[in-house]
Coordinates of C-alpha atoms and ligand atoms in Angstrom, one line a residue:
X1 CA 15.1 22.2 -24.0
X2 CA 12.3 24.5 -22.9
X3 CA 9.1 23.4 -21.9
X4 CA 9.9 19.8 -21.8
X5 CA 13.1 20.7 -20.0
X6 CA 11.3 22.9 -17.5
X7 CA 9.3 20.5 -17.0
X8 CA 11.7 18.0 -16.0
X9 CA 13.6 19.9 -14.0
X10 CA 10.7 20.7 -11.9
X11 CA 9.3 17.1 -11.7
X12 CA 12.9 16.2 -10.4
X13 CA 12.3 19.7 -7.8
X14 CA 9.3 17.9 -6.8
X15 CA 10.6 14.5 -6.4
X16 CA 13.4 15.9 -4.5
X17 CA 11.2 17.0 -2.0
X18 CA 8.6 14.1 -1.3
X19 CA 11.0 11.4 -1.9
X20 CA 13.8 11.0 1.4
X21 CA 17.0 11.7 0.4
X22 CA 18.1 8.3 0.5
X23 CA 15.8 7.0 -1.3
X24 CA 16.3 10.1 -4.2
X25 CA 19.7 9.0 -4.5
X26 CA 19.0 4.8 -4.3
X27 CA 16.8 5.3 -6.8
X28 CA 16.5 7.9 -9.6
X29 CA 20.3 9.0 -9.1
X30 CA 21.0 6.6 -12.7
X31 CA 17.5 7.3 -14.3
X32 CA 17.8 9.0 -17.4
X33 CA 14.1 11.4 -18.1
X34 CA 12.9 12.2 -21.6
X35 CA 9.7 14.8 -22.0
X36 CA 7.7 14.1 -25.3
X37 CA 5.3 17.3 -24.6
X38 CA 3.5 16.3 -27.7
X39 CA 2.4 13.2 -27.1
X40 CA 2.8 14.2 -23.4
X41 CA 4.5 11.2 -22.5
X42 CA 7.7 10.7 -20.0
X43 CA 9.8 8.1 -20.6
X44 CA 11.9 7.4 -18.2
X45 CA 15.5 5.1 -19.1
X46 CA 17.0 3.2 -16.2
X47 CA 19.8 0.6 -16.0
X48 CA 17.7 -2.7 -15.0
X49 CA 14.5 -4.4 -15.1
X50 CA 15.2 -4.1 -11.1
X51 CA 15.2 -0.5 -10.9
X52 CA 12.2 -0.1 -13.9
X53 CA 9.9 -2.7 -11.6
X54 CA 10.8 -0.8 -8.3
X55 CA 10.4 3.0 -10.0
X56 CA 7.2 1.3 -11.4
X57 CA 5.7 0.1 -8.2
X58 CA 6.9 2.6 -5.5
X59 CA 6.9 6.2 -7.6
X60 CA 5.0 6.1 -10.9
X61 CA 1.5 7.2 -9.0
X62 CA 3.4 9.8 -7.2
X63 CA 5.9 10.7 -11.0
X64 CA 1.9 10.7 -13.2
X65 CA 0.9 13.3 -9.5
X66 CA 3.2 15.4 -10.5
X67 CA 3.0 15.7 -14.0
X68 CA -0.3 16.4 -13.6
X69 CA -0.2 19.3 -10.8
X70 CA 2.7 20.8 -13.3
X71 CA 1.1 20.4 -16.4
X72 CA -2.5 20.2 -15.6
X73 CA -2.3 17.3 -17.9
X74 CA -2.4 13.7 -17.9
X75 CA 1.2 11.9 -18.6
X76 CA 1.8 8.8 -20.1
X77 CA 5.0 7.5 -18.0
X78 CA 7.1 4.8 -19.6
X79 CA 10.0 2.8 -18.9
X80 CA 12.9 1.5 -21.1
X81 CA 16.0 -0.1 -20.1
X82 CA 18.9 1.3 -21.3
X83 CA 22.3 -0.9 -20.4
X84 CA 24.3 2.7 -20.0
X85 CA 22.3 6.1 -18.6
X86 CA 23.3 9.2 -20.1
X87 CA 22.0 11.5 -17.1
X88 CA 19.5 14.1 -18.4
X89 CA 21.4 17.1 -16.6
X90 CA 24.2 18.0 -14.9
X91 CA 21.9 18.9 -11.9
X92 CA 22.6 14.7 -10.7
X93 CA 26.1 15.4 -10.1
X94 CA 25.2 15.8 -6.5
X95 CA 23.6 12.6 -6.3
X96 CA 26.0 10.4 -7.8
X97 CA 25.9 7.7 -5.4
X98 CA 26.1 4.3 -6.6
X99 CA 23.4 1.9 -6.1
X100 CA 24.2 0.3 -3.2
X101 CA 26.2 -2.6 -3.1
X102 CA 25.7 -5.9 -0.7
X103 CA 26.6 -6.3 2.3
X104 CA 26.1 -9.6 3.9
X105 CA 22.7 -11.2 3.2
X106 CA 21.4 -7.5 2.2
X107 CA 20.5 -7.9 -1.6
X108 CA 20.5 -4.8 -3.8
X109 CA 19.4 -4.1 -7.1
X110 CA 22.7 -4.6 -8.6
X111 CA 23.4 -8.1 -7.7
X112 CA 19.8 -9.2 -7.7
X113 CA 19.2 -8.8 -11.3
X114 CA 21.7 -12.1 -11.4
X115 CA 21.1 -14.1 -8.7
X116 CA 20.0 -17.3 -9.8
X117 CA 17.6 -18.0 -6.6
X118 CA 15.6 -14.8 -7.4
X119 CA 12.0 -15.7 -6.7
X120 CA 9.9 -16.8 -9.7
X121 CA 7.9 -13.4 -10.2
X122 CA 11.7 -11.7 -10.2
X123 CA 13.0 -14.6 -13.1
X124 CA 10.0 -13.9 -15.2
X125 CA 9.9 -11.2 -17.0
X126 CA 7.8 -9.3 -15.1
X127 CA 5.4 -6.8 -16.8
X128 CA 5.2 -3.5 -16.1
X129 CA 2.4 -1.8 -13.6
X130 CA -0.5 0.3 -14.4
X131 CA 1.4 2.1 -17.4
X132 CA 1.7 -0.1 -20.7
X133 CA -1.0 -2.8 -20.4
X134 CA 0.2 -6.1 -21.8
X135 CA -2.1 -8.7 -23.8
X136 CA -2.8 -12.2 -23.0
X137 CA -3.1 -14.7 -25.5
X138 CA -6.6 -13.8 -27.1
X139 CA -5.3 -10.1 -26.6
X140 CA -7.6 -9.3 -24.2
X141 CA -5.4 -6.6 -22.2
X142 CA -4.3 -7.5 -19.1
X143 CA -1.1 -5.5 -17.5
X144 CA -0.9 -7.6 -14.2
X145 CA 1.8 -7.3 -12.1
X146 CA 3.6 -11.0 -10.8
X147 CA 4.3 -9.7 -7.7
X148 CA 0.7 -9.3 -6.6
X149 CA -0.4 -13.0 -6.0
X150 CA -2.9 -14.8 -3.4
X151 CA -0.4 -16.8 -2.1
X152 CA 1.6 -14.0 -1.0
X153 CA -1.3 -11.8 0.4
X154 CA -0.3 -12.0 4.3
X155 CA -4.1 -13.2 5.4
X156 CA -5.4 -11.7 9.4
X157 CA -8.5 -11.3 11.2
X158 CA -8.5 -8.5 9.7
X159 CA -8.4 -9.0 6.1
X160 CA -10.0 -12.9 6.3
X161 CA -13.1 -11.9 4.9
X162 CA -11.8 -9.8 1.8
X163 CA -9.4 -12.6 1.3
X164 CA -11.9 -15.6 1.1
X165 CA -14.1 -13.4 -1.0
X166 CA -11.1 -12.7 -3.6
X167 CA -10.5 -17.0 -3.8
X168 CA -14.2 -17.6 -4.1
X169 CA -14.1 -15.1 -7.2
X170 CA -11.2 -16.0 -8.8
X171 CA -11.6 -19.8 -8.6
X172 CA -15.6 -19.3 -10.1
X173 CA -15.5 -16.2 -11.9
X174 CA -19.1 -14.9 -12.2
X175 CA -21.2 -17.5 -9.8
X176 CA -19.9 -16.5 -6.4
X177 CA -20.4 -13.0 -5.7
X178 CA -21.1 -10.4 -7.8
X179 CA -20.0 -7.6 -8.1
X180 CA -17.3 -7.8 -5.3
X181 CA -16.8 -4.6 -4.0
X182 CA -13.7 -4.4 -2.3
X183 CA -12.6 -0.9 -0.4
X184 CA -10.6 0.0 2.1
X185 CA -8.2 3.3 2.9
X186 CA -4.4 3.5 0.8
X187 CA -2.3 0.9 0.9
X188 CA -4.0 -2.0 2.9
X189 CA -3.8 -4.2 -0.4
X190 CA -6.8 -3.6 -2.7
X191 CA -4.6 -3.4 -5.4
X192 CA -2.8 -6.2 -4.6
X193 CA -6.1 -8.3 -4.4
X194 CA -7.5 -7.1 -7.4
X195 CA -4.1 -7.6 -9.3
X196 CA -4.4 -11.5 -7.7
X197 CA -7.5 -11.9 -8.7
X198 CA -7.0 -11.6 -12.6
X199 CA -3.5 -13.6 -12.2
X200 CA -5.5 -16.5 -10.3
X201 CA -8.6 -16.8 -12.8
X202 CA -5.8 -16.3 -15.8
X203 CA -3.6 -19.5 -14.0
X204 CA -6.9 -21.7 -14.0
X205 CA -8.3 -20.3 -17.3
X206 CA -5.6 -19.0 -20.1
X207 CA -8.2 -18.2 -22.6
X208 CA -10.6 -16.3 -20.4
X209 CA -10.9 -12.5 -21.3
X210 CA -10.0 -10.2 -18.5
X211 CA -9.5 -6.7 -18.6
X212 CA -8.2 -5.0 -15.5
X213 CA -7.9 -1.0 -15.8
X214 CA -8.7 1.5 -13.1
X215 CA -11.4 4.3 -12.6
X216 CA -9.1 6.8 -14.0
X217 CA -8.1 4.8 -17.3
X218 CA -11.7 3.9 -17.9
X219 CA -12.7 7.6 -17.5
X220 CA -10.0 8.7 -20.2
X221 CA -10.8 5.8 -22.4
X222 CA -14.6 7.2 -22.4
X223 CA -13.6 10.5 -23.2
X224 CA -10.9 9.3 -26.1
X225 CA -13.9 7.1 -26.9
X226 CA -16.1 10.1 -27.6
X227 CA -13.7 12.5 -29.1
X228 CA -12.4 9.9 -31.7
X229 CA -15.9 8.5 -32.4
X230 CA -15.1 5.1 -31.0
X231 CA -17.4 4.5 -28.9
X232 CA -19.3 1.2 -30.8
X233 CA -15.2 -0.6 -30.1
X234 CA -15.3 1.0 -26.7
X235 CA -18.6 -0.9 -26.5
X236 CA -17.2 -3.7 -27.9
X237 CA -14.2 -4.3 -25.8
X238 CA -16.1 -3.8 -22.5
X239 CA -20.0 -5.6 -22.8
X240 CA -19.0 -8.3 -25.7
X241 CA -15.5 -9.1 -25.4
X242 CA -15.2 -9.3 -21.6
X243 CA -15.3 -12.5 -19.1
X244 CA -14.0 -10.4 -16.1
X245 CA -14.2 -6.7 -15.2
X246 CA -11.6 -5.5 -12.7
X247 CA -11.8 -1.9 -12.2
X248 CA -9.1 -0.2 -9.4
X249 CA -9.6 3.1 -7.6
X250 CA -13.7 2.9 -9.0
X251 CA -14.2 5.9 -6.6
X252 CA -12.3 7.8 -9.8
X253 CA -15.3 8.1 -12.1
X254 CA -17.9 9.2 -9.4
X255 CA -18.8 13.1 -10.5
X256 CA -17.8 12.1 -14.3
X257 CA -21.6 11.6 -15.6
X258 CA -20.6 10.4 -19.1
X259 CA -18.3 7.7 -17.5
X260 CA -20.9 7.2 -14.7
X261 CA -23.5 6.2 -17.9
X262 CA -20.9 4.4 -19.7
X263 CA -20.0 2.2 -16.6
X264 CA -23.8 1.6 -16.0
X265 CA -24.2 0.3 -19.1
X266 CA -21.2 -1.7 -19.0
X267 CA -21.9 -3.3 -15.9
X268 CA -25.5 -4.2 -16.7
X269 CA -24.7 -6.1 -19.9
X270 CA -21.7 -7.7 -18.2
X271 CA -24.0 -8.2 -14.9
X272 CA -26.5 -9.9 -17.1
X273 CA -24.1 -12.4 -19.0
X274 CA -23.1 -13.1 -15.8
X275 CA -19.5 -12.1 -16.0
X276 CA -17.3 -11.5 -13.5
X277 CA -17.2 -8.0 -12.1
X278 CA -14.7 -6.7 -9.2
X279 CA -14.6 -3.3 -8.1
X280 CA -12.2 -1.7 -5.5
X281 CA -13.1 1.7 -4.2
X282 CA -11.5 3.8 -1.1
X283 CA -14.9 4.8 0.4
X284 CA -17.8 2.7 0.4
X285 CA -20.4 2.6 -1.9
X286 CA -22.9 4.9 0.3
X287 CA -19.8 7.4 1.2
X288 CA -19.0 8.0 -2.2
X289 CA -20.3 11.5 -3.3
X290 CA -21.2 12.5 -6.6
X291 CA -22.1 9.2 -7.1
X292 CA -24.9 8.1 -8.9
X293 CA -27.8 6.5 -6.8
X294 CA -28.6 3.6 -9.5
X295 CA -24.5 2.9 -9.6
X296 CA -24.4 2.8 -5.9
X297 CA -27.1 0.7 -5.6
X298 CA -25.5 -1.8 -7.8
X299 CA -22.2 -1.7 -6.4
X300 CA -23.8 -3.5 -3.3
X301 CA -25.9 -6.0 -5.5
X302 CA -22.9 -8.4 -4.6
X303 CA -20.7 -9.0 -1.8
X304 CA -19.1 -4.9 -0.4
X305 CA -16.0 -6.2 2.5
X306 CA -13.0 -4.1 3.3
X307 CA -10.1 -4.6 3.7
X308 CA -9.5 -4.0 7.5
X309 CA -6.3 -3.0 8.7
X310 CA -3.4 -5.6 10.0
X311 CA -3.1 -6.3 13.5
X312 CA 0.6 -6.4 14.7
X313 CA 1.0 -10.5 13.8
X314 CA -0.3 -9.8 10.7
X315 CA 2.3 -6.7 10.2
X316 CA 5.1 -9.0 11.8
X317 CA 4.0 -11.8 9.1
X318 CA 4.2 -9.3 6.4
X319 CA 7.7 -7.9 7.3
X320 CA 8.7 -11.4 8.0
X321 CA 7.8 -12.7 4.4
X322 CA 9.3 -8.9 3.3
X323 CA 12.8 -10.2 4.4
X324 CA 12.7 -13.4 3.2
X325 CA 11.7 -12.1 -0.5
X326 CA 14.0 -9.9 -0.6
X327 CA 16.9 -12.6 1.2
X328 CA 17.8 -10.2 4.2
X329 CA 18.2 -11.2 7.5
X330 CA 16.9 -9.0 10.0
X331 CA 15.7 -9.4 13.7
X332 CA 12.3 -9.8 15.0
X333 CA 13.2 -6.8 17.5
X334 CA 13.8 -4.4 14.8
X335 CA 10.8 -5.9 13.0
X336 CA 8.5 -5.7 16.0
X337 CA 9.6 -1.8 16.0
X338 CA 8.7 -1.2 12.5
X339 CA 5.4 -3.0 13.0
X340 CA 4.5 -1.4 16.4
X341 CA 5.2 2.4 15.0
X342 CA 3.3 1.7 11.5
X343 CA 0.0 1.0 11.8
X344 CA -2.0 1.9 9.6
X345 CA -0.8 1.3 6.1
X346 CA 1.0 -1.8 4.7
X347 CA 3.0 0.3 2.0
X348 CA 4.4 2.3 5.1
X349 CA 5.5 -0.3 6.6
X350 CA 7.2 -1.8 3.2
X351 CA 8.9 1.4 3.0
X352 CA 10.1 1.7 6.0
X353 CA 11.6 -1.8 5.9
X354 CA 13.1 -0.9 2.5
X355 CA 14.7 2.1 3.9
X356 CA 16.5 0.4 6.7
X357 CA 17.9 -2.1 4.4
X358 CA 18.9 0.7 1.9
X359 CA 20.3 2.2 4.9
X360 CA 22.0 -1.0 5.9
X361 CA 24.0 -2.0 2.9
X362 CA 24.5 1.8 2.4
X363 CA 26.3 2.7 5.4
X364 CA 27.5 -1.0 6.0
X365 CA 26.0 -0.5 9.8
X366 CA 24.6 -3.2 11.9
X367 CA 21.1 -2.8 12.3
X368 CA 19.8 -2.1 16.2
X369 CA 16.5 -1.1 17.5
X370 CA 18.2 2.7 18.1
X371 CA 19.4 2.8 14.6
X372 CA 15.9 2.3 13.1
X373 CA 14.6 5.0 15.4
X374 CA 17.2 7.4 13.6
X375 CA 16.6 6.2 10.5
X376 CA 12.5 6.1 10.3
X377 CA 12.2 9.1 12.1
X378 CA 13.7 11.4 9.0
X379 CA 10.9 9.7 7.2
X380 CA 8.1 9.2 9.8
X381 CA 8.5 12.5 11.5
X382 CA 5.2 12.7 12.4
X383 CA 5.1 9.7 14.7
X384 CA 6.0 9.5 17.9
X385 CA 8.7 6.5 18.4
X386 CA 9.9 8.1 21.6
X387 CA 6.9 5.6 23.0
X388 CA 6.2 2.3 22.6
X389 CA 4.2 -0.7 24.4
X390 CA 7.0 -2.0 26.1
X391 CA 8.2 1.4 27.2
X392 CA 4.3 2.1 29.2
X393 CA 4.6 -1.0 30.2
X394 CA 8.2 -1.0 31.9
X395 CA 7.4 2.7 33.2
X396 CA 3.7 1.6 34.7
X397 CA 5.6 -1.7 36.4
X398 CA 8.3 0.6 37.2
X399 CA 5.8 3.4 39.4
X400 CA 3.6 0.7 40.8
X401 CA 6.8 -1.3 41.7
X402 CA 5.7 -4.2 39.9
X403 CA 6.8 -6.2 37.2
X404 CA 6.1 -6.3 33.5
X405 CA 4.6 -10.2 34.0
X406 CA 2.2 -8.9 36.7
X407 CA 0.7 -6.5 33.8
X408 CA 0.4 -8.9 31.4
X409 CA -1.0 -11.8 33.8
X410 CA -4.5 -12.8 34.8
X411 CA -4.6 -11.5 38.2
X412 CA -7.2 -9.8 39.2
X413 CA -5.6 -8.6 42.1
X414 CA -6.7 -4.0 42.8
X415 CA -3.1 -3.5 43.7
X416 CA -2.2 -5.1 39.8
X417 CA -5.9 -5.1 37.8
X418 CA -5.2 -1.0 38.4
X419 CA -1.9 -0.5 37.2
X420 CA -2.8 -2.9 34.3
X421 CA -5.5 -0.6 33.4
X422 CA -3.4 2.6 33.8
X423 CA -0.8 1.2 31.3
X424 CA -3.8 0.1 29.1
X425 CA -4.8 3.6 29.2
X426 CA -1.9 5.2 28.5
X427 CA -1.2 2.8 25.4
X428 CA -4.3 3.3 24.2
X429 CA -4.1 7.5 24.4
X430 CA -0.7 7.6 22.8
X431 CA 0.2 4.8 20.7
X432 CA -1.8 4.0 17.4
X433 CA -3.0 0.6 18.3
X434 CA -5.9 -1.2 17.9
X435 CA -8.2 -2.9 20.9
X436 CA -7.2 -6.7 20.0
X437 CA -3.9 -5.9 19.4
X438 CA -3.3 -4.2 22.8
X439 CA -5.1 -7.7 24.5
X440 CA -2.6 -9.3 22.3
X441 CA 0.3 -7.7 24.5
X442 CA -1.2 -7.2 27.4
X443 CA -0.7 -11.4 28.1
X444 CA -3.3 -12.3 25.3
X445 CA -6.4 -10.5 26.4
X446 CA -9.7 -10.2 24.8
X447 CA -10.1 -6.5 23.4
X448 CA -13.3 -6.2 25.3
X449 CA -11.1 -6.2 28.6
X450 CA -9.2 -3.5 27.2
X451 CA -11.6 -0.8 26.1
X452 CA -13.2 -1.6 29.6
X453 CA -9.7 -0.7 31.0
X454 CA -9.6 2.4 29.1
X455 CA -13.1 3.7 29.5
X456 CA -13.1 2.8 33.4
X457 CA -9.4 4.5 33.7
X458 CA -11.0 7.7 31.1
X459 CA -14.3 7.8 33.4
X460 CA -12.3 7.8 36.8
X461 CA -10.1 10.5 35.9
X462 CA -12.5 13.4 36.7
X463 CA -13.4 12.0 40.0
X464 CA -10.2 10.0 41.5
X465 CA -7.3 12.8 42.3
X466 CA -4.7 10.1 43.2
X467 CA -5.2 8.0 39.6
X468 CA -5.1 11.6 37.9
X469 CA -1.9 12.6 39.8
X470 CA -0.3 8.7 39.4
X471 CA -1.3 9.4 35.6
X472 CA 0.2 12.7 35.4
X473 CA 3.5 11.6 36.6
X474 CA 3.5 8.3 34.9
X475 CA 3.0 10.2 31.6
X476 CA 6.3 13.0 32.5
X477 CA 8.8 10.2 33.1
X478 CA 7.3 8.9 29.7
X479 CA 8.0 12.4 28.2
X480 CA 4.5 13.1 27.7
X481 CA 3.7 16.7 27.5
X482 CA 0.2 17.1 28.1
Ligands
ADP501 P1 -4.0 -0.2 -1.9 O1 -4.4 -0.6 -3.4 O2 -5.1 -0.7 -1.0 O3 -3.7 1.2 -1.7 P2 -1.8 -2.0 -2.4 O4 -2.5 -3.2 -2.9 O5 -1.1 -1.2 -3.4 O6 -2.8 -1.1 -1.5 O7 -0.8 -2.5 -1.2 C1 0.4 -1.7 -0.9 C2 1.5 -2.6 -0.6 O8 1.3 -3.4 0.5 C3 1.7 -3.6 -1.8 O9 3.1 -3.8 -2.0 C4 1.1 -4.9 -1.3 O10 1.7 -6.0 -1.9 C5 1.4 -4.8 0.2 N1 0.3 -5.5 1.0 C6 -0.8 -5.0 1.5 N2 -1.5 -5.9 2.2 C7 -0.8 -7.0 2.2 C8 -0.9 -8.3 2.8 N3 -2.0 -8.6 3.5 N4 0.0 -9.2 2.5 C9 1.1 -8.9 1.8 N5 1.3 -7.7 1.2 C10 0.4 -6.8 1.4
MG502 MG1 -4.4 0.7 -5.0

């Protein structure tokens, strides 16, 4: 009891309040928490390699967050699988519920764990994310996770670039570009890449020695390095017995001068045996503060791409592969909605899918467009799904007394190019979408004759009364407050 207890009664506190409710309850309802404030370790016991795998990949960043904002401390976070949970306290009484069960083609963690068509990164045993790296056959530590593959990486205009880059890399480690500095904001796939990137040069090569850590482990390996006077194996492990560097989050160690030296040295020697190195990075290599000038320099030696984010096919195509991993069924509508109202960030729009699947087999309800508005707006309440594309389209048609075809057509007609513009305008203002992607549903338009739309629409409005006024009342009956 005490500290450790204290400890995990306000990690749970702080769960409680940045996880939904449903997805408190889905998922840490049967998870059993030990504190070791010694060794400051949490080990966290759950029912089955389903649940461990999921905790792993959706809430161990945010679970080590927390630790460390409590504790001021970083936490080792491990898993074990226990067949029967003894809760920690009596506080889970409330959240009892049971995992959910199937309903129809919606799988759950329960019956997944024994269906024999699971796909082949659920059959093998899968190794755990980011916490306990795992070692390949020469014991060079790897710690991949299966689910993170190039076959599986969902490739748009956006992301070609970053995507050819990764293959190029992984298929001739070393020759192609290097380093690769891949960066891009939260959850557009960098990790994912990376993560690929080691799997794909392991599949061709099983002996070759890659070691895949992030900015944050490297910087805490330095500093163990240095306080246990290891340094000549830290040495070692990193310049002589290293193939291929893979480094996540790199932005971590910029401000940290020790590391900073240590990774220049590292990457020089590497750099010169002409080994393999891949970085990926939030900011770019000339946004990143505190960083040093010679590091920065070298960052962009190689190839620096980002990952852009998805247009709407590409989110459609990654929701649509979503559903068939996970063997639900689930119309395009609903998935057009998800992919309409989340933009920007690829986990997002995982989660949200999750959540109405959750939702589903909890509840046993039919999925409809309507019932994904309820249930992604408790999670999402900062966007507005009040408005869509189809909605500024259907109201602009509606006003002008037009129809929906007409917007979306060629015709360059004033009495329909207008209107067009108006509703390109509107999109534009309110929805989160990009310039192609608004050509894309506007009949298949080049995004150049949208952000002409929406300037000429944005320059008229000072000058032409009527368009204002037509504007103002379009944008009422749409519910927009301005
Ligand atoms: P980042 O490291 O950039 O924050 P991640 O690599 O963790 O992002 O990606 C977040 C989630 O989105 C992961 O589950 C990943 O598999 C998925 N994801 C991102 N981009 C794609 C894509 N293009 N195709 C398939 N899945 C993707
Ligand atoms: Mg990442």
């Amino acid at each position: 009891m005490g500290e450790s207890h204290s400890v995990v009664t306000r990690l749970i506190d702080a769960l409680k309040i940045k996880v939904s409710d449903l997805n408190y309850k889905n998922w840490f309802a049967k998870v059993a928490w030990d504190y070791q404030e010694s060794t400051s370790t949490m080990t966290i016991a759950v029912e089955s390699r389903f649940i461990r795998d999921w905790l792993s990949d959706h809430y161990l960043e945010l679970i080590r967050f927390e630790l460390l904002s409590l504790t001021d401390r970083e936490h080792d976070v491990q898993f074990k699988i226990e067949k029967k949970i003894e809760r920690t306290l009596d506080l889970f009484a409330e959240n009892q519920n049971p995992v959910p069960q199937a309903i129809g083609n919606v799988t759950t963690p329960e019956n997944r764990e024994d269906q024999p068509q699971l796909s082949e990164a659920r059959q093998r045993p899968s190794l755990p994310h980011q916490d306990t790296p795992q070692r390949s056959l020469n014991g060079a530590v790897t710690g991949f996770n299966p689910k993170y593959r190039l076959d599986n990486f969902i490739v748009g205009s956006a992301n070609q670039l970053v995507f050819a880059a990764c293959q190029a890399v992984a298929h001739q480690p070393g020759r192609s570009y290097n380093p690769l500095f891949i960066y891009g904001q939260v959850g557009l796939g960098k990790t994912h890449l990376l993560n690929a990137i080691g799997l794909e040069i392991l599949k061709n090569n099983r002996h070759a020695k890659i070691i895949y850590t992030t900015g944050e482990r490297f910087t805490n390996e330095v500093i163990s390095a240095i306080r246990y006077n290891k340094m000549f194996e830290f040495r070692q492990k990193y310049r002589d017995q290293c193939d291929v560097l893979l480094i996540d989050d790199i932005q971590f160690i910029a401000g940290k001068d020790r590391t900073m030296e240590e990774f220049f040295h590292t990457f020089n020697a590497l750099y010169e045996m002409r080994k393999q190195i891949v970085l990926t990075s939030d900011k770019m290599p000339r946004e990143m503060l505190n960083l040093e000038d010679r590091l920065r320099s070298r960052f962009s030696w190689g190839l620096t791409v980002d990952v852009g984010t998805p247009d709407f096919e590409t989110r459609m195509a990654i929701l649509r592969r979503k559903a068939d991993e996970e063997k639900v069924k689930i119309g395009d509508d609903i998935l057009s909605f998800i992919a309409e109202n989340i933009t920007t960030n690829v986990r997002e729009l995982e989660g949200a899918f999750i959540r109405l699947v959750a939702f589903a087999s909890l509840t046993r309800m039919t999925l409809t467009v309507e019932v994904a508005k309820d249930v992604l707006k408790n999670i999402l309440p900062q966007m507005d799904i009040r408005l869509d594309v189809e909605k500024i389209q259907h109201e602009v048609a509606s006003f002008y007394r037009l129809k929906i075809a007409d917007l979306k057509s060629k015709r360059r007609h004033k009495n329909l190019a207008v209107p067009r513009q108006i509703a390109m305008y509107l999109c534009k203002t309110h929805l989160q979408v990009s310039f192609p992607e608004l050509g894309q549903r506007f009949g298949g338009k080049d995004h150049t004759t949208v952000m002409h739309a929406v300037q000429k629409i944005r320059g008229c409005l000072d000058t032409d009364a009527t368009l204002k006024e037509d504007i103002q009342k379009i944008s009422s009956l749409l519910g927009i407050v301005s």
